[in-house]
Short mmCIF file of C-alpha atoms in Angstrom, two decimals:
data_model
loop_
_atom_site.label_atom_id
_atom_site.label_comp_id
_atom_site.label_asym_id
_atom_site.label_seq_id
_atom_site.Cartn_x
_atom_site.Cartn_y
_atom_site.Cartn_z
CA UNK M 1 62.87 -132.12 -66.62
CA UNK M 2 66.03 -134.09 -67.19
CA UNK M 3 68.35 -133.86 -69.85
CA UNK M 4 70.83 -136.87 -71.40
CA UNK M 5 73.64 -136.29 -73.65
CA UNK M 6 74.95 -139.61 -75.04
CA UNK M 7 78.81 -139.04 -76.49
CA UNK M 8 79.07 -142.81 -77.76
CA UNK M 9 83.00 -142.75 -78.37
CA UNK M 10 85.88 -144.91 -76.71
CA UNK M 11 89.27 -145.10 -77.37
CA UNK M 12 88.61 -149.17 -76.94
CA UNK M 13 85.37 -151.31 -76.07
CA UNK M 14 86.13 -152.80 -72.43
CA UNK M 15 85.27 -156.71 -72.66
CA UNK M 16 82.22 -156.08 -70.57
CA UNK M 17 80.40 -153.23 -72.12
CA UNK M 18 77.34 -153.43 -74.19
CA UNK M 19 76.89 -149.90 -74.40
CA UNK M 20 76.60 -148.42 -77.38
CA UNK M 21 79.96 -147.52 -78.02
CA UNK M 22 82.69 -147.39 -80.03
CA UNK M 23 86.01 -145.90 -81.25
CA UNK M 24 84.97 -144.02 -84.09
CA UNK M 25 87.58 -141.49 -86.31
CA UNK M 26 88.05 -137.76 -85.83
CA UNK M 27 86.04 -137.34 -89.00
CA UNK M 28 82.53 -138.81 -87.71
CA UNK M 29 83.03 -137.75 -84.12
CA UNK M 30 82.91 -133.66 -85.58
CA UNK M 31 79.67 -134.96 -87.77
CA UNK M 32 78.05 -136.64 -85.19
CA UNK M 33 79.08 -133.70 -83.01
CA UNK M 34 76.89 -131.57 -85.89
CA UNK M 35 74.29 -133.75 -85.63
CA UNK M 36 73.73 -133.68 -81.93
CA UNK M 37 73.64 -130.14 -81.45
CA UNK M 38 71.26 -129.71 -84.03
CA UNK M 39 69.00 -132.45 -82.19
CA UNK M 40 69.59 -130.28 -79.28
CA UNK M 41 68.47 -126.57 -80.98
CA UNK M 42 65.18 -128.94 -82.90
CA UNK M 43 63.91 -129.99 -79.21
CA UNK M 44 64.86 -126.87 -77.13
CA UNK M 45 62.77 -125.25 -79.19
CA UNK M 46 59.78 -127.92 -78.78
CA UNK M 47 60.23 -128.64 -75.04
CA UNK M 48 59.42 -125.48 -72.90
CA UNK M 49 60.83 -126.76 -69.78
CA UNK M 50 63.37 -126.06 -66.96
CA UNK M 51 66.49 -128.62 -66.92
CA UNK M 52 67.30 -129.38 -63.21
CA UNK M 53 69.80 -131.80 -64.44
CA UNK M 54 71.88 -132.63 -67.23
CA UNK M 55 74.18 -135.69 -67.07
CA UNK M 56 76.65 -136.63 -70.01
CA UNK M 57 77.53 -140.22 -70.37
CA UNK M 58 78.93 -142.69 -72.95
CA UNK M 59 81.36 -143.84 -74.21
CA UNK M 60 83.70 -141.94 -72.50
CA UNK M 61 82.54 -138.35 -73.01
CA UNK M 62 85.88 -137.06 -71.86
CA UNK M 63 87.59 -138.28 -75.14
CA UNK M 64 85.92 -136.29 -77.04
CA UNK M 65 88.13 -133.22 -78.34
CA UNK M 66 86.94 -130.47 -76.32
CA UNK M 67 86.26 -127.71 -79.01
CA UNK M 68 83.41 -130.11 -80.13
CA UNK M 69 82.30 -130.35 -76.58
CA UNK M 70 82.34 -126.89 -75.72
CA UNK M 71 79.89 -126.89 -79.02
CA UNK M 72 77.91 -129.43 -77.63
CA UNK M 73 77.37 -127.25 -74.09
CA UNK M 74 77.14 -124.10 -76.09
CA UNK M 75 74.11 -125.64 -78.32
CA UNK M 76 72.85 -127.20 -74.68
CA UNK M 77 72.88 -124.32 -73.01
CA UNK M 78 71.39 -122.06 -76.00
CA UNK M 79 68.69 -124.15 -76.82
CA UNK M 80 67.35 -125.08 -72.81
CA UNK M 81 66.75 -122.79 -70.03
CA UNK M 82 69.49 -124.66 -67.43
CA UNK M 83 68.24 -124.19 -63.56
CA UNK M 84 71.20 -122.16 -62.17
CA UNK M 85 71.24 -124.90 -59.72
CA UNK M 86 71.32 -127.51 -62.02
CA UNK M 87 73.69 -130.40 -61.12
CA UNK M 88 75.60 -131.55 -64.57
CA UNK M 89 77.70 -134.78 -64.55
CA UNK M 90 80.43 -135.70 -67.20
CA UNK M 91 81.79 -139.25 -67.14
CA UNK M 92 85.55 -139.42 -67.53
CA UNK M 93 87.30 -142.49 -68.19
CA UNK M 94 90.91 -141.96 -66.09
CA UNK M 95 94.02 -140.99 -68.52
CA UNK M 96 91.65 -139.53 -71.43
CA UNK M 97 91.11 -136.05 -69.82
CA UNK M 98 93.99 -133.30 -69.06
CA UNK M 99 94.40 -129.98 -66.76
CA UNK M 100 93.09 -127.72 -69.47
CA UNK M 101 90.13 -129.31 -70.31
CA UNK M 102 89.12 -130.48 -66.67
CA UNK M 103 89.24 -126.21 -66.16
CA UNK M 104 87.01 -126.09 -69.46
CA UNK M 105 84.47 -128.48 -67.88
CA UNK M 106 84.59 -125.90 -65.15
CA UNK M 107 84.15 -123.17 -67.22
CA UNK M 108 81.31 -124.45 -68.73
CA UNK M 109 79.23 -125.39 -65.70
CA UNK M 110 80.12 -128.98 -65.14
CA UNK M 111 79.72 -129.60 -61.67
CA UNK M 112 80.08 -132.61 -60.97
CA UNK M 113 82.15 -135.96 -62.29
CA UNK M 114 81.59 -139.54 -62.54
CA UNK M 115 85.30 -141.06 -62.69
CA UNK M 116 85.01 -144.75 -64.31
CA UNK M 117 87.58 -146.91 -62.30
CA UNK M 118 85.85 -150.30 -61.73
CA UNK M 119 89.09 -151.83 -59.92
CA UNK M 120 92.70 -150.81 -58.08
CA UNK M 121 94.07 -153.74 -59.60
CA UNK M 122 95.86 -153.54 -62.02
CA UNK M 123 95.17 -157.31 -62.98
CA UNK M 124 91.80 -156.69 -62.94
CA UNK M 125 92.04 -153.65 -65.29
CA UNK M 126 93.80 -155.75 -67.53
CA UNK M 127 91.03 -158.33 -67.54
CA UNK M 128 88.15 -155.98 -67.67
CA UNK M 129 89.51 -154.07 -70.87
CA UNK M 130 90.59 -151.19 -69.41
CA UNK M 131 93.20 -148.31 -71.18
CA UNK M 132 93.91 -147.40 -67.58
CA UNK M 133 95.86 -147.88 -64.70
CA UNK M 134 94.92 -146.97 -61.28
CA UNK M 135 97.94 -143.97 -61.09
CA UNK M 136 96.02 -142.45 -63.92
CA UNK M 137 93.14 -142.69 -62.06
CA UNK M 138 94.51 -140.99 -58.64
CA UNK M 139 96.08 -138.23 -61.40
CA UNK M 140 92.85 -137.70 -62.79
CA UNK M 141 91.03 -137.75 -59.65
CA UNK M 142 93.28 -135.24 -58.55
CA UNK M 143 93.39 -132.65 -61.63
CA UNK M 144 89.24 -132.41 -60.45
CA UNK M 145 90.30 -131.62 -57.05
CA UNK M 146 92.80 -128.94 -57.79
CA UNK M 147 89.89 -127.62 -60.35
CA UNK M 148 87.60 -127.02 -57.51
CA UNK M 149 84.95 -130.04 -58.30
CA UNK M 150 84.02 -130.81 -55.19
CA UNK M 151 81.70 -133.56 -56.09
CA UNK M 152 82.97 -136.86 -57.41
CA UNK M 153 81.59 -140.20 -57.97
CA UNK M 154 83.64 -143.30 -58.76
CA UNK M 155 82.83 -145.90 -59.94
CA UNK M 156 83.98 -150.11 -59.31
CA UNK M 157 83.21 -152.96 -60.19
CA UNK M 158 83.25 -156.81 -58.40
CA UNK M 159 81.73 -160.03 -59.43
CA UNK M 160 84.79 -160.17 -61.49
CA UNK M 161 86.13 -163.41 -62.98
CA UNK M 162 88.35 -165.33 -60.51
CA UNK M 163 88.09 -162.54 -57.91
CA UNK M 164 88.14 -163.04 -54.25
CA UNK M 165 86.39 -161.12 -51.81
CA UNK M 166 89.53 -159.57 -50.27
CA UNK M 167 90.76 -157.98 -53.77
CA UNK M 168 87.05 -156.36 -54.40
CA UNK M 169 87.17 -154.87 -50.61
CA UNK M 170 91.03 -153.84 -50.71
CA UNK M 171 89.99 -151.52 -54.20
CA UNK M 172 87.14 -150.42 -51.61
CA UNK M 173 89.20 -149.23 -49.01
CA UNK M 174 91.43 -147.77 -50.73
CA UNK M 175 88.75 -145.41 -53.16
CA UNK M 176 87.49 -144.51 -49.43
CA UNK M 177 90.79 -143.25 -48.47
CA UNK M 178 90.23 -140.39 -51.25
CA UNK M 179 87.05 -138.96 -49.77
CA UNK M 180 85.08 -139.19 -53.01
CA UNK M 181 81.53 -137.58 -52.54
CA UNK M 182 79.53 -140.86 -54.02
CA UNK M 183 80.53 -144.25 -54.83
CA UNK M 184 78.81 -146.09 -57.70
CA UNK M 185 79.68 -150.20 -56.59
CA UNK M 186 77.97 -152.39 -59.26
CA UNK M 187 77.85 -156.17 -59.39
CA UNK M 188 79.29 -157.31 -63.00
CA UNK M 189 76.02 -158.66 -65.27
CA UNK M 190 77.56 -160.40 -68.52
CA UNK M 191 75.70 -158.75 -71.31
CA UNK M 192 74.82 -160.70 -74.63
CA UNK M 193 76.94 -159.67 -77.51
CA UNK M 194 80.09 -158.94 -75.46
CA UNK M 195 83.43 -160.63 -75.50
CA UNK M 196 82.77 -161.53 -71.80
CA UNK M 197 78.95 -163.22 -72.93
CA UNK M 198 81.17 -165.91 -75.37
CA UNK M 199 83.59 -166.81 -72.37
CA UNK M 200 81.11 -166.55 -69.41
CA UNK M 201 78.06 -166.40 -70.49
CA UNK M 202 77.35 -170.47 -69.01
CA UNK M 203 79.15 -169.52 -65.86
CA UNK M 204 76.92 -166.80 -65.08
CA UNK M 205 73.73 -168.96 -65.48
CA UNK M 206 75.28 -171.21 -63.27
CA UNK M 207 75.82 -168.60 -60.76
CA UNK M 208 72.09 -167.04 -61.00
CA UNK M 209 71.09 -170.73 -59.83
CA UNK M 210 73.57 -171.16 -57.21
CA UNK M 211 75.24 -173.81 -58.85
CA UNK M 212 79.10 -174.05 -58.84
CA UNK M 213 81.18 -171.62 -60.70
CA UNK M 214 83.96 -172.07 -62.92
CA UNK M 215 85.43 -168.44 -63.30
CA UNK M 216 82.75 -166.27 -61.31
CA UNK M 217 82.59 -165.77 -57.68
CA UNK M 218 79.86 -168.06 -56.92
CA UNK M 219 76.47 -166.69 -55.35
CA UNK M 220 77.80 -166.91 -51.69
CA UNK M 221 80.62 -165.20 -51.98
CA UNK M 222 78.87 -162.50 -54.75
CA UNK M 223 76.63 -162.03 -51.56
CA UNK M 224 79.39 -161.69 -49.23
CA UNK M 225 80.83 -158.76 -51.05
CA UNK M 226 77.77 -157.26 -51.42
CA UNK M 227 76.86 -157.09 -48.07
CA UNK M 228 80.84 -156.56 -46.97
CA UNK M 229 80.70 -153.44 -49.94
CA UNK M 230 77.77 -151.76 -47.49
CA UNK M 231 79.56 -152.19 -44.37
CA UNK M 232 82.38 -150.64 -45.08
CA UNK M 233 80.58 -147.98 -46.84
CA UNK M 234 78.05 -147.23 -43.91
CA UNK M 235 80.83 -147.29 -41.91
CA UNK M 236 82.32 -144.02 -43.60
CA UNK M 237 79.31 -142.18 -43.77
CA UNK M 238 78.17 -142.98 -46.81
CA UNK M 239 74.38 -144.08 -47.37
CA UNK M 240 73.24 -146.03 -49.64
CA UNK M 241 70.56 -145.02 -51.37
CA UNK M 242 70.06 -147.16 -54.30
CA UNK M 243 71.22 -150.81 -54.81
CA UNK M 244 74.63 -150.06 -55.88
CA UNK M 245 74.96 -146.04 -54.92
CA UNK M 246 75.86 -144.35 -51.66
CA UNK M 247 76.85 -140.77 -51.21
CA UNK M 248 77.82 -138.87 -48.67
CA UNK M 249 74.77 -136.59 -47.40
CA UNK M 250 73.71 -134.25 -49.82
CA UNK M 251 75.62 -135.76 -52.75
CA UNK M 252 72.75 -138.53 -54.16
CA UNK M 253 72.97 -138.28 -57.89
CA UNK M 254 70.10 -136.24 -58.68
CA UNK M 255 69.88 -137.28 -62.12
CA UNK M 256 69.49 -141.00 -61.33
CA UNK M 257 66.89 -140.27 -58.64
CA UNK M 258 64.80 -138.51 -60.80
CA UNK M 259 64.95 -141.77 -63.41
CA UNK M 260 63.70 -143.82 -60.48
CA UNK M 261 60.87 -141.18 -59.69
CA UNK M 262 60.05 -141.71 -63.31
CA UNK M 263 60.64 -137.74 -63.58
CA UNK M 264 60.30 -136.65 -67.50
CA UNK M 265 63.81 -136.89 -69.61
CA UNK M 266 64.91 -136.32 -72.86
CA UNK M 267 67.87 -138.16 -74.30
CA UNK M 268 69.81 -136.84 -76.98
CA UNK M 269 72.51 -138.10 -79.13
CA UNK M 270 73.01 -141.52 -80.78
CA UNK M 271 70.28 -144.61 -78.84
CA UNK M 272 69.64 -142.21 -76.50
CA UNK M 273 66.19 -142.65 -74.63
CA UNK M 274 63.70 -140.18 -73.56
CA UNK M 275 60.13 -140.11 -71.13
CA UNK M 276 57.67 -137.85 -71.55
CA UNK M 277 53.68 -137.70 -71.89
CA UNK M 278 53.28 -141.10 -70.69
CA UNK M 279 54.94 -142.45 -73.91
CA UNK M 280 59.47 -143.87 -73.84
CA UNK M 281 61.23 -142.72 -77.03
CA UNK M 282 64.47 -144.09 -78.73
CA UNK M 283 66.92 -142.64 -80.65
CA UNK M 284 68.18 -143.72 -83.60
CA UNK M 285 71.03 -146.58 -82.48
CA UNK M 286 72.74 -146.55 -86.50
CA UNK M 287 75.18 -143.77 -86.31
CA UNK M 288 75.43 -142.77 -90.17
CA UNK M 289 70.99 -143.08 -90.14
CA UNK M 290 71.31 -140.59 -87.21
CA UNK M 291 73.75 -138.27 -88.30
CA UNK M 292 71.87 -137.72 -91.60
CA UNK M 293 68.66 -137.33 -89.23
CA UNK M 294 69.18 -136.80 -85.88
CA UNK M 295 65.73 -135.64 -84.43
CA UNK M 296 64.22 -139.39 -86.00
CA UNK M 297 62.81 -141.10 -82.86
CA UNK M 298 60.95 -144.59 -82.12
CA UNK M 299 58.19 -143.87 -79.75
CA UNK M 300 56.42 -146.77 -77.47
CA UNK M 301 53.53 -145.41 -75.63
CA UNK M 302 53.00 -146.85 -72.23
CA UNK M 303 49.75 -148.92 -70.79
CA UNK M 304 48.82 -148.12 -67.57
CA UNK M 305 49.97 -151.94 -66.88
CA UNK M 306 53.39 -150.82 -68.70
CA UNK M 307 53.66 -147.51 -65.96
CA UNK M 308 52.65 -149.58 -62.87
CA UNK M 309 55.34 -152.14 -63.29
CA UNK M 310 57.82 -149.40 -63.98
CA UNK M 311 56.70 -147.57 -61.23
CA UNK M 312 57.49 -150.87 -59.06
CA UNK M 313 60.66 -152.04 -60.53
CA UNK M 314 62.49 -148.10 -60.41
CA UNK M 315 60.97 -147.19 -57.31
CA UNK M 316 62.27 -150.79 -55.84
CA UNK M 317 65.43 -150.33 -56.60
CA UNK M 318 65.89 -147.70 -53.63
CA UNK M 319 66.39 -148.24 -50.55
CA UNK M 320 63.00 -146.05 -49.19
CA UNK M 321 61.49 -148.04 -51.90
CA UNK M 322 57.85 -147.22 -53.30
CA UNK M 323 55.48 -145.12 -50.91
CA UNK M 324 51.44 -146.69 -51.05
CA UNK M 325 50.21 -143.31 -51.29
CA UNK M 326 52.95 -141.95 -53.91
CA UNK M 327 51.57 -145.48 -56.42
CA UNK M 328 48.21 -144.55 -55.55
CA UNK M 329 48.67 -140.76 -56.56
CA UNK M 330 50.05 -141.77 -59.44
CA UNK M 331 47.40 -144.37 -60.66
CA UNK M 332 44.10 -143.58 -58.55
CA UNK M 333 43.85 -146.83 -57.02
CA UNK M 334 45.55 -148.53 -53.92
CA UNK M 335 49.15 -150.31 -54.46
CA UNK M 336 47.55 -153.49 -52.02
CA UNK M 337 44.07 -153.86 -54.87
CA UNK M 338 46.64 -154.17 -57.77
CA UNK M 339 49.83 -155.88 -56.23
CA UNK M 340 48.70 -156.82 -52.90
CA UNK M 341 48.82 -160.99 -53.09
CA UNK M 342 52.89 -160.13 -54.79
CA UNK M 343 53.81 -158.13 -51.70
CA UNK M 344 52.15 -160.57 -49.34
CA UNK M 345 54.10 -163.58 -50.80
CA UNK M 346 57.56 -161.61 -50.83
CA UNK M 347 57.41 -160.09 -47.48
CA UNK M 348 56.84 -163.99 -45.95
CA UNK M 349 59.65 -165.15 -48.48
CA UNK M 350 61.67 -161.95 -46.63
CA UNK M 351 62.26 -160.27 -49.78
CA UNK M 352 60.02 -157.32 -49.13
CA UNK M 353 59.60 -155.45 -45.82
CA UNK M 354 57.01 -153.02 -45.40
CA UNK M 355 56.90 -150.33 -42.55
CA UNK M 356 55.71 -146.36 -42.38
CA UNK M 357 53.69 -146.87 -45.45
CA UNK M 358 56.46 -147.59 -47.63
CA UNK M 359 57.50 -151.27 -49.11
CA UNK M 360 61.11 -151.91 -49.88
CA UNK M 361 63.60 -154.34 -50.43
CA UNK M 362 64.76 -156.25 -47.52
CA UNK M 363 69.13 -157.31 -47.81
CA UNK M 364 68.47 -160.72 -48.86
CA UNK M 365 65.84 -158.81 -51.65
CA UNK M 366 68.39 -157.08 -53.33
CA UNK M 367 70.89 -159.75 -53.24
CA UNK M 368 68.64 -161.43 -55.64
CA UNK M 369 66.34 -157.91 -57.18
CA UNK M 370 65.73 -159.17 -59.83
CA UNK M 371 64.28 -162.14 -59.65
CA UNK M 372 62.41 -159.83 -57.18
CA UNK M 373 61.40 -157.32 -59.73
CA UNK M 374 60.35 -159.40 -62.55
CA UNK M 375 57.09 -160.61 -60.34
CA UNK M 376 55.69 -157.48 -60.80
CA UNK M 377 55.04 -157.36 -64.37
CA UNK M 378 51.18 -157.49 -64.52
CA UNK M 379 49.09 -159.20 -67.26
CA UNK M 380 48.08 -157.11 -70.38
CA UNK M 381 44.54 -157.88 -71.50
#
């Protein structure tokens, strides 16, 4: 099993995000801190399983005082039985953690970090949002080295309003230079409900069709530095692994490859989302509704329709893609009776390749994945 912790503060909302997130006071970050760690004793004691790994995300987890994170480890740690292997991730957000409490991370078992940097420019910081500069990110990137983490994922970002090729690929280059253990390089989507929806939300429909841009690269070039983004990473040993992750061997994130092998996880904290039994579960997304109950959750059982096209669209999304006899394992019946006219279509389009018993995306595929992805959603009777 997997386990989530969802620390939903910022010190500011970044014009992209539509995470749910904010920058709540000192007050209701130490009761929602109470809150959590009693969801986390209520379903330790329910779910008698092993955690293999723990990742803790946001928000930016790393604002977060750490006396009420050490609680939320201690209550963690005291309430699941945590494989001694376990990988556990913290994100960081550069500038918002210090010295001290990168060694308390340490201390606590936190092996590995996700550093959120998204550009090198500082231009494009600027326009994204960001509280950061890239020198805070090299200091903070460097405080984890000097603490002995030895496995670090950064993050970027391209796609970016008015950004050229050469910009996105200079950033690249230059996070390379650093050595990082796995690179996270996502294409921006503009969410509804975010300052960025209201200014770009028309240009980004334009660019899904191909038509002419305004302020976002337009689909050529987005596909340029997509495909430019994997060179350069193959070329320094890192393999990609998932549409927008590549790690060096033996650094894939486990935690995200077990929620594309649709392994069993339980989310905790505020919107947080969980898997088990067949059946997705959601959190409470008020905070005040889940700090006055936070074990409260929404449950939507599955169909088997529901599980088949999940099975498709996670299993898609990396680069071995989805194994015939893994989908027939799972579902007692053959992946060709049940999508077999979908693959045949998309492997003459050249979306879809399909060798060694497996069927995966082909490059021009996950340039456009999810158009890709949606034609597997099967008919419920």
């Amino acid at each position: 099993m997997e386990l989530y912790i969802h620390i939903p503060f910022c010190m500011k909302k970044c014009e992209y995000c539509d995470f749910l997130s904010a920058p709540y006071d000192r007050n209701l970050r130490a009761k929602y801190t109470d809150a959590l760690c009693r969801e986390l004793r209520y379903y330790g004691g329910v779910i008698d399983e092993p955690v293999e790994t723990v990742f803790i995300g946001g928000g930016t987890p790393s604002w977060l005082e750490p006396a009420l994170m050490e609680k939320i480890i201690d209550a963690m740690r005291s309430s699941f039985s945590i494989h001694k292997n376990a990988e556990v991730t913290i994100e960081v957000n550069p500038g918002t953690v210090t010295k001290d409490a990168m060694a308390s991370y340490v201390s606590w078992g936190i092996n590995r970090l996700s550093i959120g940097l998204q550009s090198a420019n500082e231009e494009e910081l600027k326009l994204l949002g960001r509280i950061h500069t890239y020198d805070q990110f090299l200091k903070t990137f460097e405080i984890a080295r000097m603490q002995g983490i030895d496995n670090i994922n950064v993050d970027v970002m391209y796609g970016l309003p008015g950004q050229k090729a050469e910009t996105f690929l200079k950033t690249l280059r230059q996070i390379v230079m650093l050595k990082p253990e796995h690179i996270s390089a996502y294409s921006l989507m503009i969410e509804e409900d975010t300052p960025y929806f209201e200014r770009y939300g028309e240009d980004a429909k334009r660019q899904a069709k191909g038509e002419p841009t305004v302020y976002l690269p337009e689909e050529d070039e987005l596909c340029a530095m997509t495909e430019s983004c994997e060179k350069i990473l193959e070329e320094h040993n890192f393999h990609q692994y998932e549409i927008s992750n590549f790690a060096k061997v033996g650094y894939a994130c486990r935690h995200n490859i077990g929620y594309w092998r649709r392994t069993p996880y339980l989310g905790a904290g505020l919107g947080a989302a969980s898997f088990y039994n067949h059946t997705r579960y959601a959190n409470e997304r008020d905070i005040y509704r889940y700090i006055e109950n936070p074990i409260q959750r929404f449950e939507t059982p599955l169909s088997r329709e529901d599980e088949m096209a999940e099975f498709m669209f996670l299993g898609l999304r990396t680069i071995d893609g989805v194994s015939r006899k893994a989908f027939e394992s799972a579902f007692d019946e053959p992946l060709l009776d049940v999508y077999g006219a979908v693959l045949a279509r998309l492997i003459e389009e050249g979306l879809l390749e399909a060798k060694a018993g497996n069927v995966f995306l082909t490059k021009h595929g996950r340039n456009v994945s999810n158009a890709v992805l949606a034609e597997f959603l099967l008919e419920q009777e």
